[in-house]
Tab-separated table of C-alpha atoms in Angstrom:
chain	number	residue	atom	x	y	z
A	1148	UNK	CA	-8.810	48.284	8.401
A	1149	UNK	CA	-12.181	46.568	8.871
A	1150	UNK	CA	-12.129	43.122	10.414
A	1151	UNK	CA	-13.468	40.501	8.014
A	1152	UNK	CA	-15.169	37.763	9.977
A	1153	UNK	CA	-14.900	34.216	8.726
A	1154	UNK	CA	-18.288	32.923	7.675
A	1155	UNK	CA	-19.656	29.804	9.329
A	1156	UNK	CA	-20.413	28.001	6.069
A	1157	UNK	CA	-17.866	27.042	3.425
A	1158	UNK	CA	-18.405	25.639	-0.072
A	1159	UNK	CA	-15.845	24.418	-2.599
A	1160	UNK	CA	-16.825	24.296	-6.274
A	1161	UNK	CA	-14.788	22.110	-8.632
A	1162	UNK	CA	-15.350	22.022	-12.347
A	1163	UNK	CA	-14.971	23.224	-15.884
A	1164	UNK	CA	-15.991	26.311	-17.879
A	1165	UNK	CA	-19.541	26.353	-16.462
A	1166	UNK	CA	-18.082	26.641	-12.964
A	1167	UNK	CA	-15.468	29.170	-14.099
A	1168	UNK	CA	-18.101	31.418	-15.677
A	1169	UNK	CA	-16.790	31.393	-19.244
A	1170	UNK	CA	-18.704	33.850	-21.416
A	1171	UNK	CA	-21.009	34.883	-18.573
A	1172	UNK	CA	-20.957	38.526	-19.687
A	1173	UNK	CA	-21.200	37.691	-23.388
A	1174	UNK	CA	-23.965	39.344	-25.409
A	1175	UNK	CA	-24.608	36.374	-27.691
A	1176	UNK	CA	-24.184	32.586	-27.709
A	1177	UNK	CA	-22.145	33.046	-30.886
A	1178	UNK	CA	-19.333	35.202	-29.451
A	1179	UNK	CA	-15.964	33.605	-28.751
A	1180	UNK	CA	-14.133	33.347	-25.431
A	1181	UNK	CA	-12.419	36.434	-24.089
A	1182	UNK	CA	-11.170	37.354	-20.643
A	1183	UNK	CA	-13.408	40.418	-20.740
A	1184	UNK	CA	-16.576	38.293	-20.838
A	1185	UNK	CA	-15.619	35.752	-18.132
A	1186	UNK	CA	-16.962	36.865	-14.759
A	1187	UNK	CA	-16.921	34.207	-12.061
A	1188	UNK	CA	-18.759	36.446	-9.596
A	1189	UNK	CA	-22.038	35.946	-11.502
A	1190	UNK	CA	-21.529	32.195	-12.065
A	1191	UNK	CA	-23.871	29.837	-10.206
A	1192	UNK	CA	-21.307	28.867	-7.548
A	1193	UNK	CA	-20.641	32.345	-6.130
A	1194	UNK	CA	-24.353	33.175	-6.523
A	1195	UNK	CA	-25.231	30.194	-4.325
A	1196	UNK	CA	-22.506	31.024	-1.819
A	1197	UNK	CA	-23.933	34.519	-1.347
A	1198	UNK	CA	-27.426	33.121	-0.878
A	1199	UNK	CA	-26.143	30.777	1.828
A	1200	UNK	CA	-23.901	33.457	3.365
A	1201	UNK	CA	-20.948	31.133	2.816
A	1202	UNK	CA	-17.278	31.570	2.042
A	1203	UNK	CA	-16.357	29.764	-1.134
A	1204	UNK	CA	-13.446	28.417	-3.136
A	1205	UNK	CA	-13.493	27.907	-6.912
A	1206	UNK	CA	-11.247	25.344	-8.592
A	1207	UNK	CA	-12.249	25.552	-12.240
A	1208	UNK	CA	-10.515	25.214	-15.580
A	1209	UNK	CA	-12.273	25.669	-18.937
A	1210	UNK	CA	-12.111	22.514	-21.046
A	1211	UNK	CA	-10.915	20.335	-18.158
A	1212	UNK	CA	-12.033	16.755	-17.731
A	1213	UNK	CA	-11.621	14.028	-15.166
A	1214	UNK	CA	-9.679	11.929	-17.710
A	1215	UNK	CA	-9.746	13.718	-21.067
A	1216	UNK	CA	-9.660	17.463	-21.661
A	1217	UNK	CA	-11.591	19.176	-24.427
A	1218	UNK	CA	-9.720	19.220	-27.743
A	1219	UNK	CA	-7.124	16.566	-26.914
A	1220	UNK	CA	-6.443	14.012	-29.637
A	1221	UNK	CA	-5.965	11.112	-27.216
A	1222	UNK	CA	-8.375	9.208	-24.972
A	1223	UNK	CA	-6.368	10.109	-21.862
A	1224	UNK	CA	-5.022	13.624	-21.265
A	1225	UNK	CA	-1.725	14.167	-19.499
A	1226	UNK	CA	-3.131	16.914	-17.261
A	1227	UNK	CA	-6.828	16.569	-16.386
A	1228	UNK	CA	-8.351	18.036	-13.211
A	1229	UNK	CA	-6.791	15.535	-10.733
A	1230	UNK	CA	-3.350	16.664	-11.920
A	1231	UNK	CA	-4.021	20.298	-10.977
A	1232	UNK	CA	-6.268	19.880	-7.966
A	1233	UNK	CA	-3.686	20.294	-5.187
A	1234	UNK	CA	-1.798	23.166	-6.818
A	1235	UNK	CA	-1.968	26.702	-5.486
A	1236	UNK	CA	-1.195	28.116	-8.957
A	1237	UNK	CA	-1.782	26.493	-12.314
A	1238	UNK	CA	1.811	26.171	-13.481
A	1239	UNK	CA	3.606	25.897	-10.146
A	1240	UNK	CA	4.106	22.820	-7.989
A	1241	UNK	CA	3.393	24.620	-4.697
A	1242	UNK	CA	0.765	22.506	-2.923
A	1243	UNK	CA	-2.336	23.810	-1.183
A	1244	UNK	CA	-2.757	23.150	2.554
A	1245	UNK	CA	-6.187	21.543	2.731
A	1246	UNK	CA	-6.183	21.427	6.518
A	1247	UNK	CA	-6.481	25.197	6.803
A	1248	UNK	CA	-9.783	25.472	4.936
A	1249	UNK	CA	-12.276	22.641	5.329
A	1250	UNK	CA	-15.539	23.090	3.412
A	1251	UNK	CA	-18.922	21.939	4.635
A	1252	UNK	CA	-19.944	21.150	1.063
A	1253	UNK	CA	-18.041	20.268	-2.111
A	1254	UNK	CA	-19.887	20.676	-5.424
A	1255	UNK	CA	-18.348	18.939	-8.445
A	1256	UNK	CA	-19.232	19.401	-12.110
A	1257	UNK	CA	-16.867	17.332	-14.234
A	1258	UNK	CA	-17.266	14.817	-17.047
A	1259	UNK	CA	-18.901	16.812	-19.814
A	1260	UNK	CA	-15.607	17.605	-21.545
A	1261	UNK	CA	-14.491	13.969	-21.377
A	1262	UNK	CA	-17.334	13.032	-23.719
A	1263	UNK	CA	-17.714	16.222	-25.731
A	1264	UNK	CA	-16.005	14.764	-28.781
A	1265	UNK	CA	-14.226	11.596	-29.834
A	1266	UNK	CA	-11.984	9.817	-29.052
A	1267	UNK	CA	-13.857	9.184	-25.805
A	1268	UNK	CA	-12.068	7.662	-22.822
A	1269	UNK	CA	-13.003	4.080	-22.087
A	1270	UNK	CA	-15.746	3.571	-19.525
A	1271	UNK	CA	-13.292	1.771	-17.244
A	1272	UNK	CA	-10.765	4.616	-17.352
A	1273	UNK	CA	-13.455	7.242	-16.740
A	1274	UNK	CA	-15.008	5.394	-13.800
A	1275	UNK	CA	-11.653	4.531	-12.220
A	1276	UNK	CA	-10.406	8.137	-12.394
A	1277	UNK	CA	-13.662	9.631	-11.099
A	1278	UNK	CA	-13.883	7.218	-8.164
A	1279	UNK	CA	-10.224	7.820	-7.308
A	1280	UNK	CA	-10.821	11.590	-7.353
A	1281	UNK	CA	-13.894	11.318	-5.123
A	1282	UNK	CA	-11.995	9.143	-2.642
A	1283	UNK	CA	-9.215	11.709	-2.643
A	1284	UNK	CA	-11.654	14.500	-1.811
A	1285	UNK	CA	-13.250	12.431	0.935
A	1286	UNK	CA	-9.816	11.794	2.481
A	1287	UNK	CA	-8.969	15.509	2.354
A	1288	UNK	CA	-12.386	16.561	3.670
A	1289	UNK	CA	-13.602	13.752	5.972
A	1290	UNK	CA	-16.592	15.716	7.295
A	1291	UNK	CA	-17.786	17.438	4.122
A	1292	UNK	CA	-20.861	16.646	2.083
A	1293	UNK	CA	-20.031	15.983	-1.574
A	1294	UNK	CA	-22.546	16.800	-4.293
A	1295	UNK	CA	-21.688	15.482	-7.766
A	1296	UNK	CA	-23.549	17.261	-10.554
A	1297	UNK	CA	-24.322	16.457	-14.135
A	1298	UNK	CA	-26.113	18.644	-16.648
A	1299	UNK	CA	-27.158	16.709	-19.765
A	1300	UNK	CA	-26.420	19.442	-22.310
A	1301	UNK	CA	-26.065	16.814	-25.028
A	1302	UNK	CA	-27.078	13.217	-25.544
A	1303	UNK	CA	-23.896	11.534	-24.409
A	1304	UNK	CA	-23.466	8.824	-21.764
A	1305	UNK	CA	-21.470	10.682	-19.103
A	1306	UNK	CA	-24.458	11.480	-16.848
A	1307	UNK	CA	-25.435	7.824	-16.601
A	1308	UNK	CA	-21.826	6.844	-15.953
A	1309	UNK	CA	-21.415	9.402	-13.156
A	1310	UNK	CA	-24.716	8.536	-11.499
A	1311	UNK	CA	-23.814	4.853	-11.472
A	1312	UNK	CA	-20.319	5.302	-10.040
A	1313	UNK	CA	-21.402	7.820	-7.369
A	1314	UNK	CA	-24.224	5.585	-6.151
A	1315	UNK	CA	-21.952	2.542	-6.140
A	1316	UNK	CA	-19.209	4.384	-4.250
A	1317	UNK	CA	-21.603	5.823	-1.662
A	1318	UNK	CA	-23.068	2.380	-1.060
A	1319	UNK	CA	-19.711	0.612	-0.882
A	1320	UNK	CA	-18.239	3.171	1.517
A	1321	UNK	CA	-21.517	3.559	3.436
A	1322	UNK	CA	-21.108	7.278	2.915
A	1323	UNK	CA	-24.440	9.071	3.209
A	1324	UNK	CA	-22.826	12.467	2.611
A	1325	UNK	CA	-21.974	11.929	-1.040
A	1326	UNK	CA	-24.728	12.043	-3.631
A	1327	UNK	CA	-25.527	12.669	-7.293
A	1328	UNK	CA	-27.929	15.144	-8.870
A	1329	UNK	CA	-28.813	15.389	-12.552
A	1330	UNK	CA	-29.643	19.031	-13.108
A	1331	UNK	CA	-31.744	19.437	-16.239
A	1332	UNK	CA	-32.331	23.201	-16.329
A	1333	UNK	CA	-34.302	24.627	-19.244
A	1334	UNK	CA	-32.061	27.391	-20.616
A	1335	UNK	CA	-33.192	29.577	-23.502
A	1336	UNK	CA	-30.450	29.900	-26.116
A	1337	UNK	CA	-31.003	33.580	-26.822
A	1338	UNK	CA	-31.860	34.755	-23.293
A	1339	UNK	CA	-29.718	32.537	-21.050
A	1340	UNK	CA	-26.476	32.026	-22.956
A	1341	UNK	CA	-23.350	34.116	-23.302
A	1342	UNK	CA	-20.265	33.351	-25.354
A	1343	UNK	CA	-19.821	29.903	-26.892
A	1344	UNK	CA	-23.223	28.772	-25.628
A	1345	UNK	CA	-22.238	29.012	-21.976
A	1346	UNK	CA	-24.657	30.442	-19.399
A	1347	UNK	CA	-24.855	34.204	-18.988
A	1348	UNK	CA	-25.981	35.890	-15.768
A	1349	UNK	CA	-29.585	34.834	-16.384
A	1350	UNK	CA	-28.563	31.242	-17.145
A	1351	UNK	CA	-26.389	30.950	-14.059
A	1352	UNK	CA	-29.230	32.335	-11.955
A	1353	UNK	CA	-31.513	29.577	-13.257
A	1354	UNK	CA	-28.916	26.939	-12.363
A	1355	UNK	CA	-28.539	28.457	-8.886
A	1356	UNK	CA	-32.337	28.564	-8.499
A	1357	UNK	CA	-32.518	24.836	-9.275
A	1358	UNK	CA	-29.671	23.928	-6.920
A	1359	UNK	CA	-30.630	26.111	-3.966
A	1360	UNK	CA	-33.558	24.019	-2.643
A	1361	UNK	CA	-31.601	20.796	-3.184
A	1362	UNK	CA	-28.688	22.067	-1.114
A	1363	UNK	CA	-30.890	23.679	1.538
A	1364	UNK	CA	-32.663	20.382	2.138
A	1365	UNK	CA	-29.528	18.223	2.093
A	1366	UNK	CA	-27.469	20.554	4.285
A	1367	UNK	CA	-30.328	21.801	6.490
A	1368	UNK	CA	-29.388	25.372	5.572
């Protein structure tokens, strides 16, 4: 068997359906979700990892939020992303050993589902949960850079909330390796979207194109 060498760079991507690659092989923005059209390999995270010659880990769940998941009738969901984060498998309590795989960079895209529809979580609950999650990641990965993303796909307040809490946390902890980026990529509905108005291969490439120079500069890659 060929020997697979461990790559020097490692990236962890945490997020929702955009990170998972929902609908990435869909032929229209109007088609519905199916397993056949979800291909994570062509999502922006793996695309970036290949460009940086990095190993990568994907922790993504369609509809997941930091506090409230898409479609829930309450302001606070019982099982948002922090509930699942340490699990090896979705419905099993076996915990992942974080010491064995330490990323150089963690990229987070969460918060859009929290404010996709009402009832929204309170600002206090959203900020408290997000800050707690970021502190948890920093404790698990003391040397990693942490990039927190927001893509303003609709006019809701979550981007402003995330920017504010990330900047406040970085300042309070004197942590220069955590930062926020608002990624406003111009995606064409007919050309760049697959099922349920999620990026297709072209759309994910545009997101990767926008992120690549940001990461190269920040990480000196």
